[in-house]
Amino acid sequence: MKKLIAAFAASAMLAAPATANDSVTTLSSNPNGWVLQTGDYANTRFSGLAEINRDNVGDLKVAWSFSTGVLRGHEGGPLVVGDVMYVHSPFPNKVFALDLNNNGKIIWKYEPKQDSSVIAVMCCDTVNRGPAYADGKIFLHQADNTLVALDAKSGTVIWEAVNGDPSMGETNTATVLPVKDKVIVGIAGGEFGVRGHVTAYDMNTGERVWRAYSMGPDEEMLVDPEQTTHLGEPIGENS
């Protein structure tokens, strides 16, 4: 429990301005954009847009529609960067860039080829909680644990990294978090005995920078037993 509390404290620090990515901070301050699934680093999910309100919401009509072509559960929302909307799907985790100035016309489509056997170890239907944007890239963590960076303008794969092994029960349905020059991702599979971990990848190259496990010796959890405290006291070695 002591280490769990320490982990929550560490994750909360990610929202601090000193660790933010500049492009995310700038774009998330503009109410016309939406670059993280949570809206901003404070996870407010709040939009400052006021054109639609309680007085006119009943008058809304469909301007245009779009289908991902996937019929399973959809979770997470679209991203908006400038005049482009980025929409994702559940497995096989397609990503579409849509032109908001042209009735949602498809600018590009990313459709990864994943082994369908991963579905058997997914925890929550075949959903994906969505990509994130930073520094001209769309970051997506696929069901098969492939973390991919796409060029936001062209959809070209810039790099990809393998974050886990579905044959061991490891999978992913979560979004990602861009922090400074790194992309932070987690892992799912606790129901299969997977040891959880949080991993940071270099945003520009996809190289793994560090990984912290949810349990185990201090060096694998990246915990300093003297600097990490519980109720004001050091937690102690391998506590």
Short mmCIF file of C-alpha atoms in Angstrom, two decimals:
data_model
loop_
_atom_site.label_atom_id
_atom_site.label_comp_id
_atom_site.label_asym_id
_atom_site.label_seq_id
_atom_site.Cartn_x
_atom_site.Cartn_y
_atom_site.Cartn_z
CA MET A 1 0.00 0.00 0.00
CA LYS A 2 2.87 2.40 0.78
CA LYS A 3 4.27 1.96 -2.71
CA LEU A 4 0.82 2.33 -4.25
CA ILE A 5 0.42 5.70 -2.55
CA ALA A 6 3.86 6.71 -3.76
CA ALA A 7 2.92 5.72 -7.32
CA PHE A 8 -0.23 7.83 -7.21
CA ALA A 9 1.81 10.80 -5.97
CA ALA A 10 4.28 10.36 -8.80
CA SER A 11 1.52 10.20 -11.42
CA ALA A 12 -0.06 13.35 -10.05
CA MET A 13 3.22 15.19 -10.58
CA LEU A 14 2.90 14.62 -14.32
CA ALA A 15 0.27 17.35 -14.44
CA ALA A 16 2.67 19.98 -13.10
CA PRO A 17 3.57 22.78 -15.55
CA ALA A 18 7.29 22.00 -15.26
CA THR A 19 6.76 18.61 -16.91
CA ALA A 20 4.27 19.65 -19.59
CA ASN A 21 4.84 19.49 -23.33
CA ASP A 22 4.83 23.04 -24.72
CA SER A 23 2.74 22.25 -27.80
CA VAL A 24 0.11 20.48 -25.68
CA THR A 25 -0.03 23.34 -23.18
CA THR A 26 -0.42 25.95 -25.92
CA LEU A 27 -3.02 24.08 -27.94
CA SER A 28 -5.07 22.93 -24.95
CA SER A 29 -5.42 26.56 -23.84
CA ASN A 30 -7.32 27.26 -27.08
CA PRO A 31 -10.98 26.23 -26.67
CA ASN A 32 -11.21 25.48 -30.39
CA GLY A 33 -8.78 22.58 -30.01
CA TRP A 34 -8.70 19.27 -28.15
CA VAL A 35 -5.32 17.54 -28.08
CA LEU A 36 -5.64 15.17 -25.10
CA GLN A 37 -8.48 12.83 -24.24
CA THR A 38 -8.83 14.69 -20.94
CA GLY A 39 -8.74 18.12 -22.58
CA ASP A 40 -5.71 19.37 -20.67
CA TYR A 41 -3.04 18.33 -18.17
CA ALA A 42 -5.41 19.11 -15.28
CA ASN A 43 -7.81 16.47 -16.66
CA THR A 44 -10.72 18.92 -16.48
CA ARG A 45 -12.46 17.69 -19.66
CA PHE A 46 -13.87 21.22 -19.80
CA SER A 47 -14.52 23.15 -23.01
CA GLY A 48 -14.72 26.92 -22.97
CA LEU A 49 -16.77 27.00 -26.18
CA ALA A 50 -20.11 28.76 -25.73
CA GLU A 51 -21.79 28.67 -29.15
CA ILE A 52 -23.95 25.71 -28.09
CA ASN A 53 -25.84 26.35 -24.86
CA ARG A 54 -28.99 25.31 -23.01
CA ASP A 55 -31.09 27.70 -25.06
CA ASN A 56 -30.18 26.40 -28.51
CA VAL A 57 -29.11 22.80 -27.96
CA GLY A 58 -32.59 21.61 -28.89
CA ASP A 59 -32.22 23.16 -32.34
CA LEU A 60 -29.11 21.21 -33.35
CA LYS A 61 -29.23 19.34 -36.65
CA VAL A 62 -26.78 16.97 -38.31
CA ALA A 63 -24.28 18.87 -40.45
CA TRP A 64 -22.39 15.76 -41.55
CA SER A 65 -21.67 12.28 -40.23
CA PHE A 66 -18.82 9.80 -40.38
CA SER A 67 -18.50 6.06 -39.73
CA THR A 68 -15.29 4.31 -38.70
CA GLY A 69 -16.60 1.09 -40.22
CA VAL A 70 -16.14 -0.75 -36.92
CA LEU A 71 -19.21 -1.97 -35.06
CA ARG A 72 -17.83 -2.68 -31.57
CA GLY A 73 -17.83 -0.28 -28.63
CA HIS A 74 -16.26 3.14 -29.20
CA GLU A 75 -14.65 4.93 -26.25
CA GLY A 76 -12.52 8.05 -26.06
CA GLY A 77 -13.26 11.13 -28.10
CA PRO A 78 -11.92 12.76 -31.26
CA LEU A 79 -9.01 15.16 -31.20
CA VAL A 80 -9.15 18.56 -32.90
CA VAL A 81 -5.98 20.32 -34.02
CA GLY A 82 -6.56 23.38 -36.17
CA ASP A 83 -9.03 22.45 -38.90
CA VAL A 84 -8.46 18.71 -38.62
CA MET A 85 -10.35 16.19 -36.50
CA TYR A 86 -8.68 12.89 -35.60
CA VAL A 87 -11.06 10.00 -35.00
CA HIS A 88 -10.08 6.55 -33.77
CA SER A 89 -11.85 3.20 -33.64
CA PRO A 90 -11.86 0.13 -31.41
CA PHE A 91 -9.89 -2.90 -32.63
CA PRO A 92 -8.19 -2.83 -35.12
CA ASN A 93 -7.54 0.74 -33.91
CA LYS A 94 -7.93 2.73 -37.10
CA VAL A 95 -7.20 6.46 -37.07
CA PHE A 96 -8.77 8.93 -39.50
CA ALA A 97 -7.87 12.57 -40.14
CA LEU A 98 -10.97 14.50 -41.22
CA ASP A 99 -11.14 17.93 -42.86
CA LEU A 100 -13.47 20.11 -40.81
CA ASN A 101 -13.63 22.63 -43.65
CA ASN A 102 -14.92 20.03 -46.08
CA ASN A 103 -17.73 18.15 -44.32
CA GLY A 104 -15.39 15.68 -42.67
CA LYS A 105 -13.68 14.51 -45.85
CA ILE A 106 -10.98 11.94 -45.09
CA ILE A 107 -7.48 13.43 -45.38
CA TRP A 108 -5.71 10.22 -44.45
CA LYS A 109 -6.39 6.87 -42.80
CA TYR A 110 -4.15 4.66 -40.66
CA GLU A 111 -5.25 1.03 -40.44
CA PRO A 112 -2.83 -1.24 -38.56
CA LYS A 113 -2.68 -4.98 -39.17
CA GLN A 114 -3.07 -6.66 -35.80
CA ASP A 115 -3.43 -10.34 -34.90
CA SER A 116 -7.05 -10.85 -33.83
CA SER A 117 -5.91 -13.28 -31.12
CA VAL A 118 -5.25 -10.24 -28.92
CA ILE A 119 -9.02 -9.79 -28.53
CA ALA A 120 -9.16 -12.83 -26.23
CA VAL A 121 -7.04 -11.09 -23.60
CA MET A 122 -8.58 -7.61 -23.84
CA CYS A 123 -10.25 -6.55 -20.62
CA CYS A 124 -13.03 -4.27 -21.85
CA ASP A 125 -14.59 -5.33 -25.14
CA THR A 126 -12.29 -4.15 -27.96
CA VAL A 127 -12.31 -0.47 -27.06
CA ASN A 128 -9.49 2.04 -27.19
CA ARG A 129 -9.57 5.26 -25.15
CA GLY A 130 -7.98 7.24 -27.91
CA PRO A 131 -4.81 8.88 -29.19
CA ALA A 132 -3.09 12.08 -28.10
CA TYR A 133 -1.37 14.87 -30.01
CA ALA A 134 1.98 16.57 -29.40
CA ASP A 135 4.71 18.16 -31.53
CA GLY A 136 3.04 17.41 -34.86
CA LYS A 137 2.45 13.75 -34.07
CA ILE A 138 -0.53 11.55 -33.22
CA PHE A 139 0.37 8.93 -30.60
CA LEU A 140 -1.68 5.74 -30.41
CA HIS A 141 -1.23 2.71 -28.16
CA GLN A 142 -2.81 -0.23 -29.99
CA ALA A 143 -4.49 -3.31 -28.53
CA ASP A 144 -1.48 -5.47 -29.39
CA ASN A 145 0.75 -3.14 -27.33
CA THR A 146 2.29 -1.43 -30.34
CA LEU A 147 2.87 2.24 -29.58
CA VAL A 148 2.89 4.21 -32.81
CA ALA A 149 3.71 7.82 -33.70
CA LEU A 150 1.95 9.13 -36.81
CA ASP A 151 2.72 12.30 -38.73
CA ALA A 152 -0.33 14.44 -38.00
CA LYS A 153 -0.36 15.92 -41.51
CA SER A 154 0.16 12.79 -43.59
CA GLY A 155 -0.60 9.81 -41.35
CA THR A 156 2.82 8.35 -42.12
CA VAL A 157 4.23 6.10 -39.41
CA ILE A 158 7.22 7.93 -37.90
CA TRP A 159 8.13 5.18 -35.45
CA GLU A 160 6.62 2.30 -33.55
CA ALA A 161 7.60 0.47 -30.37
CA VAL A 162 6.43 -2.77 -28.75
CA ASN A 163 5.25 -2.21 -25.17
CA GLY A 164 4.09 -5.72 -24.25
CA ASP A 165 3.32 -9.29 -25.30
CA PRO A 166 -0.34 -10.32 -25.82
CA SER A 167 0.62 -14.01 -25.58
CA MET A 168 1.49 -13.29 -21.93
CA GLY A 169 -1.88 -11.62 -21.29
CA GLU A 170 -0.57 -8.10 -21.84
CA THR A 171 -2.75 -5.74 -23.84
CA ASN A 172 -3.92 -2.13 -23.95
CA THR A 173 -7.14 -0.14 -24.11
CA ALA A 174 -5.86 3.11 -22.59
CA THR A 175 -4.85 6.45 -24.03
CA VAL A 176 -1.31 7.86 -23.78
CA LEU A 177 0.16 10.94 -22.12
CA PRO A 178 2.74 13.16 -23.85
CA VAL A 179 5.02 14.76 -21.24
CA LYS A 180 7.85 17.06 -22.36
CA ASP A 181 9.77 14.97 -24.91
CA LYS A 182 8.36 11.62 -23.80
CA VAL A 183 5.19 9.57 -24.26
CA ILE A 184 3.96 7.80 -21.13
CA VAL A 185 1.98 4.55 -21.50
CA GLY A 186 0.65 1.83 -19.23
CA ILE A 187 -0.30 -1.82 -19.66
CA ALA A 188 -3.37 -3.99 -18.99
CA GLY A 189 -3.65 -7.64 -18.06
CA GLY A 190 -3.81 -7.82 -14.28
CA GLU A 191 -6.54 -10.44 -14.52
CA PHE A 192 -3.99 -12.68 -16.24
CA GLY A 193 -1.29 -12.09 -13.63
CA VAL A 194 0.53 -9.41 -15.62
CA ARG A 195 2.87 -7.24 -13.57
CA GLY A 196 1.76 -3.71 -14.31
CA HIS A 197 4.17 -1.07 -15.52
CA VAL A 198 4.37 2.54 -16.66
CA THR A 199 6.84 3.19 -19.48
CA ALA A 200 8.28 6.33 -21.07
CA TYR A 201 9.31 6.43 -24.73
CA ASP A 202 11.27 9.15 -26.49
CA MET A 203 8.73 11.19 -28.43
CA ASN A 204 11.03 11.67 -31.42
CA THR A 205 12.62 8.23 -31.79
CA GLY A 206 10.39 5.72 -29.98
CA GLU A 207 13.31 4.54 -27.86
CA ARG A 208 12.33 3.26 -24.43
CA VAL A 209 13.69 5.65 -21.79
CA TRP A 210 12.50 4.04 -18.55
CA ARG A 211 9.99 1.56 -17.14
CA ALA A 212 8.60 1.43 -13.60
CA TYR A 213 6.82 -1.73 -12.43
CA SER A 214 3.89 -1.76 -10.01
CA MET A 215 5.56 -4.30 -7.73
CA GLY A 216 8.94 -5.89 -7.16
CA PRO A 217 12.33 -4.68 -5.93
CA ASP A 218 12.98 -0.97 -5.64
CA GLU A 219 15.23 -0.80 -8.70
CA GLU A 220 12.46 -2.19 -10.91
CA MET A 221 9.80 0.09 -9.42
CA LEU A 222 12.18 3.06 -9.71
CA VAL A 223 11.61 3.82 -6.04
CA ASP A 224 14.19 5.44 -3.77
CA PRO A 225 13.40 3.89 -0.36
CA GLU A 226 14.85 6.85 1.51
CA GLN A 227 13.31 9.65 -0.57
CA THR A 228 9.90 8.00 -0.93
CA THR A 229 7.90 8.48 2.26
CA HIS A 230 4.71 7.30 3.91
CA LEU A 231 3.23 9.45 6.67
CA GLY A 232 6.46 11.43 6.65
CA GLU A 233 8.74 8.44 7.08
CA PRO A 234 10.93 6.69 4.47
CA ILE A 235 9.25 3.53 3.24
CA GLY A 236 12.41 1.48 3.64
CA GLU A 237 14.21 -0.87 1.29
CA ASN A 238 11.96 -3.18 -0.76
CA SER A 239 9.05 -2.46 1.57
#
